mmCIF file of C-alpha atoms and ligand atoms in Angstrom:
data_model
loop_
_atom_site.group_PDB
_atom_site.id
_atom_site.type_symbol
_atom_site.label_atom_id
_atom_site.label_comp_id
_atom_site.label_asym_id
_atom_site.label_seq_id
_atom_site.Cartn_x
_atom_site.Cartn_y
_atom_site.Cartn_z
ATOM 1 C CA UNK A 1411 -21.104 36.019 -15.167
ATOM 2 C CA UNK A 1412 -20.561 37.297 -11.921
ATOM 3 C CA UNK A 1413 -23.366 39.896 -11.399
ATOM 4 C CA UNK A 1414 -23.367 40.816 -7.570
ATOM 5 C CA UNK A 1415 -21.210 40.938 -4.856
ATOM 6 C CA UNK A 1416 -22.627 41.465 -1.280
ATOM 7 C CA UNK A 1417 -20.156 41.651 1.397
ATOM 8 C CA UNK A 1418 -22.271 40.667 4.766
ATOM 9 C CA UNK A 1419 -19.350 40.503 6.860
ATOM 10 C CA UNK A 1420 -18.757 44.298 7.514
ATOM 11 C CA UNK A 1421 -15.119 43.831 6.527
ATOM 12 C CA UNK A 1422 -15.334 44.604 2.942
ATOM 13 C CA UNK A 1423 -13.506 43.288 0.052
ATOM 14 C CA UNK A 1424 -16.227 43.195 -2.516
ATOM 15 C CA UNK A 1425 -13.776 44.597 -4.833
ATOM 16 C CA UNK A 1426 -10.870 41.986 -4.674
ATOM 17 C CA UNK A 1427 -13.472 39.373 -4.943
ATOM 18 C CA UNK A 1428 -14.971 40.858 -7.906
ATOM 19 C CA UNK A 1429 -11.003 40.820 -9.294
ATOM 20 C CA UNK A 1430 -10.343 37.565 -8.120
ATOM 21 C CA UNK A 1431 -13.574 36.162 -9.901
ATOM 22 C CA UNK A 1432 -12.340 37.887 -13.082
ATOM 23 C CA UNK A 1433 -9.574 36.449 -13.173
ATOM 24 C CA UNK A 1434 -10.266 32.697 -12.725
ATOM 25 C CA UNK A 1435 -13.191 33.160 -15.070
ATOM 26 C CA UNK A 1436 -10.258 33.950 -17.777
ATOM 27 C CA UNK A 1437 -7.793 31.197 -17.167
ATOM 28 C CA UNK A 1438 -10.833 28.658 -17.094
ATOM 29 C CA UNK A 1439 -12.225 30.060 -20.447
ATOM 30 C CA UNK A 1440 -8.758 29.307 -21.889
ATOM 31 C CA UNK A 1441 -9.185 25.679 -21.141
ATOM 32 C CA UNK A 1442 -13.170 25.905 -23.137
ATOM 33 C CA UNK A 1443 -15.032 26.367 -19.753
ATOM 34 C CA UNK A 1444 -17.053 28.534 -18.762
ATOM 35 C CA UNK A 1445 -20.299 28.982 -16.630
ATOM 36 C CA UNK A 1446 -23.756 29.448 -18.142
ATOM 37 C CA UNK A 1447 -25.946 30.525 -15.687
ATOM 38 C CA UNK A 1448 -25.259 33.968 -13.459
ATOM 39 C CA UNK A 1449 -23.284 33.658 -10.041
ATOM 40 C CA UNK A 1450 -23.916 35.701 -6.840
ATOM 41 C CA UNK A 1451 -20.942 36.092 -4.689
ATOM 42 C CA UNK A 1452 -21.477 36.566 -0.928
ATOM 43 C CA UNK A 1453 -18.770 37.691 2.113
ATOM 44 C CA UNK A 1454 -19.666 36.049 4.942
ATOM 45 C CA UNK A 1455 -18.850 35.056 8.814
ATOM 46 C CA UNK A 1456 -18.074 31.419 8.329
ATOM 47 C CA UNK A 1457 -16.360 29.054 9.987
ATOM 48 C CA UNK A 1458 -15.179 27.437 6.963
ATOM 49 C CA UNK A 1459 -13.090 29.387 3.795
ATOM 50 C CA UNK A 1460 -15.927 29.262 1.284
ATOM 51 C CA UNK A 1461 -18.549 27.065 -0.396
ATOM 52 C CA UNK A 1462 -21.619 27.265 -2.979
ATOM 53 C CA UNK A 1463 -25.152 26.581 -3.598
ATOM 54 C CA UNK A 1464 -26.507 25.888 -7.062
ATOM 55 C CA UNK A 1465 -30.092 26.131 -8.740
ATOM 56 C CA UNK A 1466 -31.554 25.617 -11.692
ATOM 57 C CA UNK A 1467 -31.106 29.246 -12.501
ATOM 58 C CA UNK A 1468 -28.021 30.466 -10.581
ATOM 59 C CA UNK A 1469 -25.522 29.807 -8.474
ATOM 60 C CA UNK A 1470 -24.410 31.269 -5.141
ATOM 61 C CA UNK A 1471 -20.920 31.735 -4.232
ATOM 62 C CA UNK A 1472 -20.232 31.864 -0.174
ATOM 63 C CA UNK A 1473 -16.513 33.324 0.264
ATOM 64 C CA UNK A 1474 -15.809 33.787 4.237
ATOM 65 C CA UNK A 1475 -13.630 37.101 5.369
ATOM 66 C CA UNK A 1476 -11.102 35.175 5.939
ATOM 67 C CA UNK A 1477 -10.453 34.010 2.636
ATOM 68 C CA UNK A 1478 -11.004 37.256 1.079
ATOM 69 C CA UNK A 1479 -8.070 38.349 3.339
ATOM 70 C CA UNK A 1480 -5.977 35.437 2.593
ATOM 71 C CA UNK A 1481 -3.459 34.798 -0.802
ATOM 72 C CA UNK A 1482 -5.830 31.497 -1.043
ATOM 73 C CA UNK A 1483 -8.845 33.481 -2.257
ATOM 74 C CA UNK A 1484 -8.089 32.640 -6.267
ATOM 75 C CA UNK A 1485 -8.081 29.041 -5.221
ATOM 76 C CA UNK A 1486 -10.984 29.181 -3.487
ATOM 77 C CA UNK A 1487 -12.663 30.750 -6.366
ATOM 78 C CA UNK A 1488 -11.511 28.653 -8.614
ATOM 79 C CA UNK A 1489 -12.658 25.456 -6.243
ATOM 80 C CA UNK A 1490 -15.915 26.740 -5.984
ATOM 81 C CA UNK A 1491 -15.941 27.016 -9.756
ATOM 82 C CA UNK A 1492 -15.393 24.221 -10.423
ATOM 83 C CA UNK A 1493 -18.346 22.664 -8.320
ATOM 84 C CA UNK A 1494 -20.198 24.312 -10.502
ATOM 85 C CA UNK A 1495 -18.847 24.141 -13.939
ATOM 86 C CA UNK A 1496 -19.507 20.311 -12.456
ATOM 87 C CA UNK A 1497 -23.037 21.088 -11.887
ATOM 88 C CA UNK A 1498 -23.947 22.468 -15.237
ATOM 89 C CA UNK A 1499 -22.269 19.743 -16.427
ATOM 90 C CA UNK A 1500 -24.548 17.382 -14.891
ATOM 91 C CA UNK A 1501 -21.102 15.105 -14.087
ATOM 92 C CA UNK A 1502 -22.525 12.242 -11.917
ATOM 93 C CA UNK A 1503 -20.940 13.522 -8.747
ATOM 94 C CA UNK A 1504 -22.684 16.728 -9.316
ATOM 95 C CA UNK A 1505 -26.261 15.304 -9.719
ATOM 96 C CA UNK A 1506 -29.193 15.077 -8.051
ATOM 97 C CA UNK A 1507 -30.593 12.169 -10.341
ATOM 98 C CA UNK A 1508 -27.616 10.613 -9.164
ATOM 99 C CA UNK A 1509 -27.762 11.092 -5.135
ATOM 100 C CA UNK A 1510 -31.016 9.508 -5.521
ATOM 101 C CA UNK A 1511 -30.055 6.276 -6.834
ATOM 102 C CA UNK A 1512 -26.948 6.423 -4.286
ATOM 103 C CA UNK A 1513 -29.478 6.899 -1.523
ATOM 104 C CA UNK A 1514 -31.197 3.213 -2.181
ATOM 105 C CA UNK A 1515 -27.944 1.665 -3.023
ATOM 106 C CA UNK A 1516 -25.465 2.970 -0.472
ATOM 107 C CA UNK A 1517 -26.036 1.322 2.951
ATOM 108 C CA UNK A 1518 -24.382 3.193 5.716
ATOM 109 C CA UNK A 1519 -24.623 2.271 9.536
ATOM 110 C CA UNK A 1520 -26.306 5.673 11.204
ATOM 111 C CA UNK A 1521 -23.522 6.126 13.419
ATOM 112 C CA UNK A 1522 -21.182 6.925 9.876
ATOM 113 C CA UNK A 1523 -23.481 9.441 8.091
ATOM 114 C CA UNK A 1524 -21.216 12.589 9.487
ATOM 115 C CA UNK A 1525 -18.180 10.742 8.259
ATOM 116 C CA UNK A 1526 -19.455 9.141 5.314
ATOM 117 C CA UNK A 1527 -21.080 12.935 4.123
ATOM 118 C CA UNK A 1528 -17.471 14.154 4.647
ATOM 119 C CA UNK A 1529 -15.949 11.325 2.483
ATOM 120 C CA UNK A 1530 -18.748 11.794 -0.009
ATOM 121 C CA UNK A 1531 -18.114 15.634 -0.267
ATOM 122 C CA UNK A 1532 -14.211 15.014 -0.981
ATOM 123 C CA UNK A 1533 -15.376 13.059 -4.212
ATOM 124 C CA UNK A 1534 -16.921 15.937 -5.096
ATOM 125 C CA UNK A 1535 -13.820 17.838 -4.262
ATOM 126 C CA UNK A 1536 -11.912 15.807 -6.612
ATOM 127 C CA UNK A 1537 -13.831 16.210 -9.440
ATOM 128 C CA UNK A 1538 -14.555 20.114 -8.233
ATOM 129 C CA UNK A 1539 -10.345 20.195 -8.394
ATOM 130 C CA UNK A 1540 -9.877 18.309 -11.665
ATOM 131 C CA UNK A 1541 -10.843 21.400 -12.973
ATOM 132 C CA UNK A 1542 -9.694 24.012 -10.569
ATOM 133 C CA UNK A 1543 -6.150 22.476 -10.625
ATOM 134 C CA UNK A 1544 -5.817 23.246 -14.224
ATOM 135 C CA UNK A 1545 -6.129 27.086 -13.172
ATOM 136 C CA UNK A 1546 -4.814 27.473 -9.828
ATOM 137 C CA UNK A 1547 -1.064 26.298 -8.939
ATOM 138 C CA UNK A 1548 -0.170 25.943 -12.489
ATOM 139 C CA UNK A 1549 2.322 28.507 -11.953
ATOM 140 C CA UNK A 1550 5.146 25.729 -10.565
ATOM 141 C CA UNK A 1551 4.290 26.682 -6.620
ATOM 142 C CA UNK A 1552 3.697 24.667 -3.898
ATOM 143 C CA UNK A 1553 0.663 26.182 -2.843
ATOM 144 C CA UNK A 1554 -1.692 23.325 -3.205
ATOM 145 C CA UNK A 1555 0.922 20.894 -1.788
ATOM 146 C CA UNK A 1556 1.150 23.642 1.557
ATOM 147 C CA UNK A 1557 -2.836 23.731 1.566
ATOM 148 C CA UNK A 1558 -3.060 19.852 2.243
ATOM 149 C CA UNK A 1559 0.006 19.612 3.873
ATOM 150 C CA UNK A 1560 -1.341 22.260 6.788
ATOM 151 C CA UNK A 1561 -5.066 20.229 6.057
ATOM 152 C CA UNK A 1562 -2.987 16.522 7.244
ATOM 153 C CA UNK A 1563 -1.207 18.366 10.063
ATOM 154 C CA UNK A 1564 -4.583 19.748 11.105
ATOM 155 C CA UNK A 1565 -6.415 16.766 11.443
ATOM 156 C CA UNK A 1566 -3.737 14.748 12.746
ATOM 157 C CA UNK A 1567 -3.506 16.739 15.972
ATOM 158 C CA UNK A 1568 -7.220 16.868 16.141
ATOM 159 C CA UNK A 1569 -7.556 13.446 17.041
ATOM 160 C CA UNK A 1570 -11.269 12.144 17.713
ATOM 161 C CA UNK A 1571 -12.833 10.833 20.512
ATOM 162 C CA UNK A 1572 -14.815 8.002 18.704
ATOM 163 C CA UNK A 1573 -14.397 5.560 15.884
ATOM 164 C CA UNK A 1574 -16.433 7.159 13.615
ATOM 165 C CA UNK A 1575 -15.097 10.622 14.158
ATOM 166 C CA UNK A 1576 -11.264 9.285 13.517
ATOM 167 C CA UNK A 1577 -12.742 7.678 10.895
ATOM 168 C CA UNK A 1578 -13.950 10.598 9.021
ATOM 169 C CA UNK A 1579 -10.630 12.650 10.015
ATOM 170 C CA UNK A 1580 -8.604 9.690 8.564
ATOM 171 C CA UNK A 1581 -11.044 9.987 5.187
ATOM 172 C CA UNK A 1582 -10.086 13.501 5.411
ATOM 173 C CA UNK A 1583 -6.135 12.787 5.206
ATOM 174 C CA UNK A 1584 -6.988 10.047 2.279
ATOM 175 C CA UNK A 1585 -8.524 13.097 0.424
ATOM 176 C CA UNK A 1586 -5.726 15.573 0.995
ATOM 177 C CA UNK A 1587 -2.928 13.209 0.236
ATOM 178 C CA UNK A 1588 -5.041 11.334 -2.635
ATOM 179 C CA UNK A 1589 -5.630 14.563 -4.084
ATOM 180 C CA UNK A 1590 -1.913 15.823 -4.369
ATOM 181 C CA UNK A 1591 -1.402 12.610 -5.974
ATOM 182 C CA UNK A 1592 -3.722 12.396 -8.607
ATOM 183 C CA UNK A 1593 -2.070 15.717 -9.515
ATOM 184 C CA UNK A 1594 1.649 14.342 -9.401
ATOM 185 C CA UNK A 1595 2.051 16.848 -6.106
ATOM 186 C CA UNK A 1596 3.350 14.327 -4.039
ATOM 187 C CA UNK A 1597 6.110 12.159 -3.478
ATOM 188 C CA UNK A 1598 5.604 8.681 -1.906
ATOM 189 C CA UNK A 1599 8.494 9.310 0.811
ATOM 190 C CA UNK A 1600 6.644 12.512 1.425
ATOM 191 C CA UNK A 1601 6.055 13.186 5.628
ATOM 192 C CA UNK A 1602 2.631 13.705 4.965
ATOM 193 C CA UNK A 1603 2.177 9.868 4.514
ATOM 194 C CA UNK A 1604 3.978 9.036 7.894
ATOM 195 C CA UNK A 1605 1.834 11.933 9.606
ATOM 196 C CA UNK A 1606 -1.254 9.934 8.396
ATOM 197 C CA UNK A 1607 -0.066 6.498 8.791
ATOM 198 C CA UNK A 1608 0.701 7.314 12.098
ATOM 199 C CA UNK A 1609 -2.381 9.071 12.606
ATOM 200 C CA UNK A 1610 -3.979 5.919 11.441
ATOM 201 C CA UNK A 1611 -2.041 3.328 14.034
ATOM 202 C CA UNK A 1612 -3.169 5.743 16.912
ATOM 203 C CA UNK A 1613 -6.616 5.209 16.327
ATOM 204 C CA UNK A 1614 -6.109 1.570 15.606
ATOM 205 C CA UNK A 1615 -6.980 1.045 12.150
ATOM 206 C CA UNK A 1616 -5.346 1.439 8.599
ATOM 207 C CA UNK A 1617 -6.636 3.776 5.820
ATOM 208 C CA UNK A 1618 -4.771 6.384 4.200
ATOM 209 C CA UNK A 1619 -2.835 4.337 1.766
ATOM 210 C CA UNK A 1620 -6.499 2.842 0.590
ATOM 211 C CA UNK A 1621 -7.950 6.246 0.487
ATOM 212 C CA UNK A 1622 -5.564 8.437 -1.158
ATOM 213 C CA UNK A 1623 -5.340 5.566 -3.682
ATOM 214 C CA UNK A 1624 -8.876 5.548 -3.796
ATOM 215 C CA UNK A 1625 -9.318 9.584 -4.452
ATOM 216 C CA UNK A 1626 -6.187 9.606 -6.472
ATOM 217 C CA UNK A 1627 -7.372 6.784 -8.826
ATOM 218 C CA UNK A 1628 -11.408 8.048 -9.404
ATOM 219 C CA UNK A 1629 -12.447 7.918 -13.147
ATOM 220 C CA UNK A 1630 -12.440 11.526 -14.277
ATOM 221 C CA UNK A 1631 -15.777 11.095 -16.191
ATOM 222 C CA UNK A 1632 -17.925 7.622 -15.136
ATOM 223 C CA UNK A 1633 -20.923 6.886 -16.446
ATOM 224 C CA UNK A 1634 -23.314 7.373 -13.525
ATOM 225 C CA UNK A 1635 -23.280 3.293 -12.712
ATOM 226 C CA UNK A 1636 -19.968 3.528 -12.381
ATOM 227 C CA UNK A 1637 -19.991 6.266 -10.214
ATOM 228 C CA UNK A 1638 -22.446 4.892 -7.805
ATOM 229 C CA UNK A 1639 -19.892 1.721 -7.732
ATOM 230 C CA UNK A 1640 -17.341 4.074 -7.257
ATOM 231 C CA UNK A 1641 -18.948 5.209 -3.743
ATOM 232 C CA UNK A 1642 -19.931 1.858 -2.320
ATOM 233 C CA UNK A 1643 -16.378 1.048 -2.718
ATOM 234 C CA UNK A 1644 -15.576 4.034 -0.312
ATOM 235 C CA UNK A 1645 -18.155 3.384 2.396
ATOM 236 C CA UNK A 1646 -16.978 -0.689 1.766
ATOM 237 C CA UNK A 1647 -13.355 1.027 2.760
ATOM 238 C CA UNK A 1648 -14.708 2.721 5.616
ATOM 239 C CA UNK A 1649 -16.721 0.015 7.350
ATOM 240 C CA UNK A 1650 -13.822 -2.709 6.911
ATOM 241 C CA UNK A 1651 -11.743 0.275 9.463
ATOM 242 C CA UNK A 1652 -14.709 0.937 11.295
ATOM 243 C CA UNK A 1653 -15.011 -3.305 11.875
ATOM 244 C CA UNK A 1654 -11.205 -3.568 12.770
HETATM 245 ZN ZN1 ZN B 1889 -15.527 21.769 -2.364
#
């Protein structure tokens, strides 16, 4: 339930947030989910379009004016939701039992922890999207396919200065494309993979195919062994391009 929203931006919209919240709540309690503990919604200045912060007794949506001003703020919601439907859950990729054991038995050179974190939030993503995807672009758009597709073109142009950092914007395109196709979004003579391939060659190393593969293929509910095998593979994937 959502029971607050506080819009600390000055631009307003606590309103269509409040509608937009409504309204994802429905669709997902159509498909048996729904949240148990009570959610706080918050309009911020961000940088990024949203993102949320669980406890043992509530959770904390963060929704940036940007998104409440954009036709993306449903999807957001229903993203954010799904993190924590996830969380409630206690799904291995949402656990803190689970980070712990991943902290002794993932070994990550220093220099990777920015782009490791950023590979290790995208598993979240998926599973976050597992769920959000049955409630947002259901409706036969291409919304979610434009939302990556503008993510790819993004980070290809961005182009990092170091390893690590194309590295973690190649992980990035893995994630977006990966995603797509675990949802049947993409075709394989889509431009997105060229985009990324290419992206790839530039920097002098080859990951996309392995990574979308890799986020495409995760099991939708491991056992929390699995899971932690799961994520060695993907810093294993990483270091083998960072080595090359
Ligand atoms: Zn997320």
């Amino acid at each position: 339930m959502l029971v607050a929203v506080v819009d600390r931006s000055g631009r307003g919209g606590t309103r269509k947030v409040k509608a937009a919240f409504e309204e994802v709540t429905e669709k997902y309690a159509a498909h048996g989910l729904a949240l148990r503990l009570p959610v706080t919604a918050e309009i911020a200045r961000m940088a990024i379009m949203g993102a949320s912060k669980s406890t043992s007794d509530r959770h904390t949506l963060f929704v940036s004016a940007r998104a409440v001003e954009s036709d993306l703020l449903d999807g957001l919601i229903a993203h954010e939701m799904g993190h924590m439907l996830r969380t409630e859950a206690g799904h291995p990729s949402h656990n803190s039992e689970v980070f712990g054991a991943l902290q002794h038995e993932v070994k990550i050179p220093r220099a990777a922890e920015g782009a490791f974190g950023q590979a290790f939030n995208h598993i979240q993503d998926v599973y976050a999207d597992d769920l959000s995807f049955l409630v947002f672009a259901t409706d036969g758009s291409d919304r979610a396919y434009e939302f990556f597709a503008a993510w790819v073109d993004g980070n290809t142009s961005a182009g990092g200065t170091n390893r690590w950092q194309n590295i973690g914007l190649a992980t990035s395109n893995g994630f977006a494309i990966g995603n797509l196709l675990r949802h049947k979004l993409i075709a394989s003579n889509d431009k997105l993979w060229d985009l990324a391939r290419s992206f790839d060659q530039k920097s002098g190393f080859s990951l996309v195919d392995d990574l979308a593969a890799f986020y495409a293929n995760l099991p939708s509910d491991p056992a929390p062994a699995a899971f932690v095998g799961e994520v060695k593979r993907l810093a294993q994937l990483m270091s083998r391009a960072a080595a090359t």
